[in-house]
PDB file of C-alpha atoms and ligand atoms in Angstrom:
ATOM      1  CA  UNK Q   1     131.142  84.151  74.514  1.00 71.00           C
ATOM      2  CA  UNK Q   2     130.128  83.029  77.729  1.00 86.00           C
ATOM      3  CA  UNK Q   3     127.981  79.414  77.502  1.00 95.00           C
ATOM      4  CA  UNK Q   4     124.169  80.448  78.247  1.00 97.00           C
ATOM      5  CA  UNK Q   5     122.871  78.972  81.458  1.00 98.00           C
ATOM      6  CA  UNK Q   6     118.709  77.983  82.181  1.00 98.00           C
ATOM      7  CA  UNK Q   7     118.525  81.747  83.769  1.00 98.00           C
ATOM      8  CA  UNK Q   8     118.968  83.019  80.068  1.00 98.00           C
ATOM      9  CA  UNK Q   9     115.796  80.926  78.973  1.00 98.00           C
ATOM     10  CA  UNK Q  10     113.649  82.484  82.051  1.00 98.00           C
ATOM     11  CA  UNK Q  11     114.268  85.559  81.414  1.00 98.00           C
ATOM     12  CA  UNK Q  12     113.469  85.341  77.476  1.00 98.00           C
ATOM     13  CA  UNK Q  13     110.167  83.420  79.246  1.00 98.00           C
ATOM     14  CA  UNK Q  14     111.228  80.564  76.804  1.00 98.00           C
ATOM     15  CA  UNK Q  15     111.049  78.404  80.136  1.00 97.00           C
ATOM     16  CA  UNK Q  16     108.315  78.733  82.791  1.00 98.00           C
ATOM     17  CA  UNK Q  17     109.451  80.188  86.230  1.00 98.00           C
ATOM     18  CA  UNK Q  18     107.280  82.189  88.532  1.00 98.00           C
ATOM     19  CA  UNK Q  19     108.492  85.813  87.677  1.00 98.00           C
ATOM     20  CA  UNK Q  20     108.044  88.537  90.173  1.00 98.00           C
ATOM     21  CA  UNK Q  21     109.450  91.771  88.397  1.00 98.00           C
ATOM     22  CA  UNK Q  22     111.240  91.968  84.982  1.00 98.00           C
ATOM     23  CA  UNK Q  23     112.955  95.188  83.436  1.00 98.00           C
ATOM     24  CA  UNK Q  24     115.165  96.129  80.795  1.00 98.00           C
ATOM     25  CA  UNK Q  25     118.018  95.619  83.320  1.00 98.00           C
ATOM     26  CA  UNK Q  26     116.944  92.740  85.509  1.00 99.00           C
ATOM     27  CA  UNK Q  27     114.482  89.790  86.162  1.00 99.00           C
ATOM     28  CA  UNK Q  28     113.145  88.326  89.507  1.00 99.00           C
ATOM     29  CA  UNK Q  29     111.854  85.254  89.995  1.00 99.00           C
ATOM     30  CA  UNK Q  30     111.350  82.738  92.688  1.00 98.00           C
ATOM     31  CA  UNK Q  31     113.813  80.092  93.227  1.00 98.00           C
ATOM     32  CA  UNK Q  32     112.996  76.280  92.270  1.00 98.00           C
ATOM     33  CA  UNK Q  33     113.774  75.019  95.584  1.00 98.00           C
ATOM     34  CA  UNK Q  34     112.946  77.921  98.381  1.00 98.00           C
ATOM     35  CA  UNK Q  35     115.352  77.613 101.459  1.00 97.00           C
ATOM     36  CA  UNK Q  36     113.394  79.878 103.199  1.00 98.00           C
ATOM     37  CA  UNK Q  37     109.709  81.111 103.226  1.00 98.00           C
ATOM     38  CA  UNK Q  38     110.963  83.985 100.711  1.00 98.00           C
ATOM     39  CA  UNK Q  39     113.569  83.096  98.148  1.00 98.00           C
ATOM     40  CA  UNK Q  40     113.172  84.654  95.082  1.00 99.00           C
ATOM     41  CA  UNK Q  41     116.456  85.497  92.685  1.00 99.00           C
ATOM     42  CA  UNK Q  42     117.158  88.835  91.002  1.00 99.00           C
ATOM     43  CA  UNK Q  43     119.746  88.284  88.138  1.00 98.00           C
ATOM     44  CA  UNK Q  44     120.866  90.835  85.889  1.00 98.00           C
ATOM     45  CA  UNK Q  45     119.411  89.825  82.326  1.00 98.00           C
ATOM     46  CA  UNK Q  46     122.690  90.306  80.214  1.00 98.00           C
ATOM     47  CA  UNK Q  47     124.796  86.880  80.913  1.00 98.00           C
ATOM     48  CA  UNK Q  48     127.411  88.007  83.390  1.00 98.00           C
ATOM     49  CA  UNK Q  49     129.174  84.290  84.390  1.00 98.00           C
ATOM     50  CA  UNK Q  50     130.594  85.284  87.806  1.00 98.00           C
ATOM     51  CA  UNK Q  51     131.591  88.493  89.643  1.00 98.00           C
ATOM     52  CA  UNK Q  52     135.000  87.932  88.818  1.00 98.00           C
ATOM     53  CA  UNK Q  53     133.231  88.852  85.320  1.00 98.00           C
ATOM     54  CA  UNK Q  54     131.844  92.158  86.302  1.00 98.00           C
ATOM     55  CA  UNK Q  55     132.675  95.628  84.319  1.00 98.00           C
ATOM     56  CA  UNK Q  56     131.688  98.911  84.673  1.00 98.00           C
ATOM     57  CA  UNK Q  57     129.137  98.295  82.119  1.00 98.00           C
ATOM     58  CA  UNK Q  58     127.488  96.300  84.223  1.00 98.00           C
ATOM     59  CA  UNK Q  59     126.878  98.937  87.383  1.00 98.00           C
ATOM     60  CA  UNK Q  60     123.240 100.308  86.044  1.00 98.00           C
ATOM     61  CA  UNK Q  61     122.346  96.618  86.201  1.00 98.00           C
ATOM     62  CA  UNK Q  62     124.331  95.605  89.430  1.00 98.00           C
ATOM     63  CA  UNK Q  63     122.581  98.809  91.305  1.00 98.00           C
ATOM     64  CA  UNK Q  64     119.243  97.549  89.984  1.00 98.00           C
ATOM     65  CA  UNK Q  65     119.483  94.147  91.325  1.00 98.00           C
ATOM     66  CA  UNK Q  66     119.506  96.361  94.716  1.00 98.00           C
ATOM     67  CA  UNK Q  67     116.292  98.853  93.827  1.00 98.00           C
ATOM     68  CA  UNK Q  68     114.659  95.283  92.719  1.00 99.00           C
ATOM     69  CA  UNK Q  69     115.620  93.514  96.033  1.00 99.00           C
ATOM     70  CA  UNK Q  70     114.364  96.114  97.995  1.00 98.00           C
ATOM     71  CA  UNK Q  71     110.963  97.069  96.597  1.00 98.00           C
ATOM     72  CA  UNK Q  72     110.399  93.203  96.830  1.00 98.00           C
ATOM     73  CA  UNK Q  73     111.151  92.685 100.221  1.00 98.00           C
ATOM     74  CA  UNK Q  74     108.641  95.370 101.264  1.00 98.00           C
ATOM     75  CA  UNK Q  75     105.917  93.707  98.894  1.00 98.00           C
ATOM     76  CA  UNK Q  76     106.768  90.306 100.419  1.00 98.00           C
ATOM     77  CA  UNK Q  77     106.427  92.168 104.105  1.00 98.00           C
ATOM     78  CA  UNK Q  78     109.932  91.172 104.920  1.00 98.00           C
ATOM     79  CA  UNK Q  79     111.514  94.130 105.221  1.00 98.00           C
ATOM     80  CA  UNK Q  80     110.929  95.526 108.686  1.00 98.00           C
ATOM     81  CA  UNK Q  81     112.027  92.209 110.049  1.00 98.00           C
ATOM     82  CA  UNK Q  82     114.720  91.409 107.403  1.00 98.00           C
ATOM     83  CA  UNK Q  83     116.224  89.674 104.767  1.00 98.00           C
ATOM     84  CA  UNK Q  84     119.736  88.552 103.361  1.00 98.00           C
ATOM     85  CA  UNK Q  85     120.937  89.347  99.967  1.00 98.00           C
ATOM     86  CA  UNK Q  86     123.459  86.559  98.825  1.00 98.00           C
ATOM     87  CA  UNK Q  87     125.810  86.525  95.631  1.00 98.00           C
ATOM     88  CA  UNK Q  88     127.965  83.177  95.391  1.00 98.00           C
ATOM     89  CA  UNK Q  89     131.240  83.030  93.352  1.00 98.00           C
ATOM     90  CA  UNK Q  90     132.738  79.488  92.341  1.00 98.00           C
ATOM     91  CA  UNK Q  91     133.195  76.776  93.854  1.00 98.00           C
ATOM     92  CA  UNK Q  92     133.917  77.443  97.412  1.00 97.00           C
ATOM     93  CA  UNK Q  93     131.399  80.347  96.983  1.00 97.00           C
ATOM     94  CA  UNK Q  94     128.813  77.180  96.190  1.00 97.00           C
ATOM     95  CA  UNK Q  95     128.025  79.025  92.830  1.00 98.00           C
ATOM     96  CA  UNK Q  96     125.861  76.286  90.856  1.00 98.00           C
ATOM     97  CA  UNK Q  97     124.162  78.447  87.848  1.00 98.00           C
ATOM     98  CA  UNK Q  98     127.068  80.840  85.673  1.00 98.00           C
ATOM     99  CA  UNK Q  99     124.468  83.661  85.310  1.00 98.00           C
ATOM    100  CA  UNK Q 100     125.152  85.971  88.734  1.00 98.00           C
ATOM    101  CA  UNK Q 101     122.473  86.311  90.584  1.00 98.00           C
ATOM    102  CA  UNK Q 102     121.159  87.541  93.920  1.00 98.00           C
ATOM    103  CA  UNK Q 103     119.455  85.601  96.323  1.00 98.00           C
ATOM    104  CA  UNK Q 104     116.507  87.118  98.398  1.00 98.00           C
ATOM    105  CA  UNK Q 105     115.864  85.469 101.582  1.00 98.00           C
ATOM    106  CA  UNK Q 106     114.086  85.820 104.876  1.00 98.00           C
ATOM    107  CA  UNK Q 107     110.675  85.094 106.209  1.00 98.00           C
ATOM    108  CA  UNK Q 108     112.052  83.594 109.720  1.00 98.00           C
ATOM    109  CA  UNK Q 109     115.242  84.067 111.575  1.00 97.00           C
ATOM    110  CA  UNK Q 110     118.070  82.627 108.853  1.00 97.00           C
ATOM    111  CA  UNK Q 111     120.812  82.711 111.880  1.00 94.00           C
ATOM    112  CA  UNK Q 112     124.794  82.960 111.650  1.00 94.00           C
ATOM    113  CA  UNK Q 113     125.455  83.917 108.270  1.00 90.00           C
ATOM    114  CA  UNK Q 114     128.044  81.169 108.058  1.00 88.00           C
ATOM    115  CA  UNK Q 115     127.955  78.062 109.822  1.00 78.00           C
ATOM    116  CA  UNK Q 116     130.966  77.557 112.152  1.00 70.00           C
TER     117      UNK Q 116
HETATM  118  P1  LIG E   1     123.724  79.325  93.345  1.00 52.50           P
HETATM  119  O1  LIG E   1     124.091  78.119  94.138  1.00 52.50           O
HETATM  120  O2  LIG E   1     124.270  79.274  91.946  1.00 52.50           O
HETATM  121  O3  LIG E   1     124.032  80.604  94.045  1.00 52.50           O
HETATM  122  O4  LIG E   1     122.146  79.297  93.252  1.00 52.50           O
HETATM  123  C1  LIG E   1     121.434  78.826  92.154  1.00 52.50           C
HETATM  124  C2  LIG E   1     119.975  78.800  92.540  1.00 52.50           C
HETATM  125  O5  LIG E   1     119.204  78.632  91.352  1.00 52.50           O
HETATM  126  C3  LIG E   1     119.599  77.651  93.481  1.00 52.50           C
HETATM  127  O6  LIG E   1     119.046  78.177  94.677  1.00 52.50           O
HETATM  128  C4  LIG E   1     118.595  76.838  92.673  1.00 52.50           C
HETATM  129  O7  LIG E   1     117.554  76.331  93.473  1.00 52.50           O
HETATM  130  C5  LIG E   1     118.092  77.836  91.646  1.00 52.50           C
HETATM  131  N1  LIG E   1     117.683  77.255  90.381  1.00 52.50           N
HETATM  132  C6  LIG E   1     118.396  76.370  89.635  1.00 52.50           C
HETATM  133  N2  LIG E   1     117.720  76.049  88.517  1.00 52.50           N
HETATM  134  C7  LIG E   1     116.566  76.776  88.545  1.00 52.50           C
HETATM  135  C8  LIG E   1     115.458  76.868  87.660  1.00 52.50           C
HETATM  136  O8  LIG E   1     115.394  76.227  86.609  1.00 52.50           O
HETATM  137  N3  LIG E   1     114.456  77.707  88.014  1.00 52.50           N
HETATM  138  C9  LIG E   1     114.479  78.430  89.175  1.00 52.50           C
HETATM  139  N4  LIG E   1     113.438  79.231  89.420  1.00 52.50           N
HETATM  140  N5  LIG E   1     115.524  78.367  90.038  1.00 52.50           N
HETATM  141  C10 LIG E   1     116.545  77.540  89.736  1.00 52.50           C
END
């Protein structure tokens, strides 16, 4: 069994966080420490680690995540101008919380996706 990370806890609303949308599949809620105007994260709410650790299984859930981020980005007006969906993977993907997640962010220009 994988070791339960804080995401676990907002998603069973043990913890306070700001949610935004919650299924049986996936929760969204807005990250702690916004690097842009919208940043809100869409995880899935079964503990997958990484996505080295994704299955099959975990598709309906993966291809909600995408339903979730898009729905969201037209209800936080973002969509006609854009947004960028983010998944990090260990350490040189800057992963810091073991629950995958997607990051939703826009609001502005974000520029080059990777800095040079
Ligand atoms: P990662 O670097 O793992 O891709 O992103 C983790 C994200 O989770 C970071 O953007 C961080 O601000 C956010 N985060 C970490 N702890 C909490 C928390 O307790 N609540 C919320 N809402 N976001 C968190």
């Amino acid at each position: 069994m994988s070791a339960e990370t804080i995401f676990s806890k907002i998603i069973r609303r043990e913890i306070p966080a700001n949610i935004l949308y919650q299924d049986e599949l996936v929760t969204a809620f807005r990250d702690i420490n916004p690097r842009a105007p919208t940043h809100i994260l869409i995880v899935p709410n079964q503990l997958i680690p990484t996505v080295n650790d994704v299955e099959p299984e975990h598709e309906a859930a993966l291809g909600r995540m995408f339903t979730v981020a898009r729905k969201l980005a037209k209800e936080a007006g973002i969509d006609e101008k854009g947004y960028r969906l983010i998944m990090n993977c260990n350490e040189h993907g800057g992963q810091e919380v073991y629950h995958i997640h997607m990051h939703l962010v826009g609001g502005h220009a974000l520029g080059a996706m990777l800095a040079r």
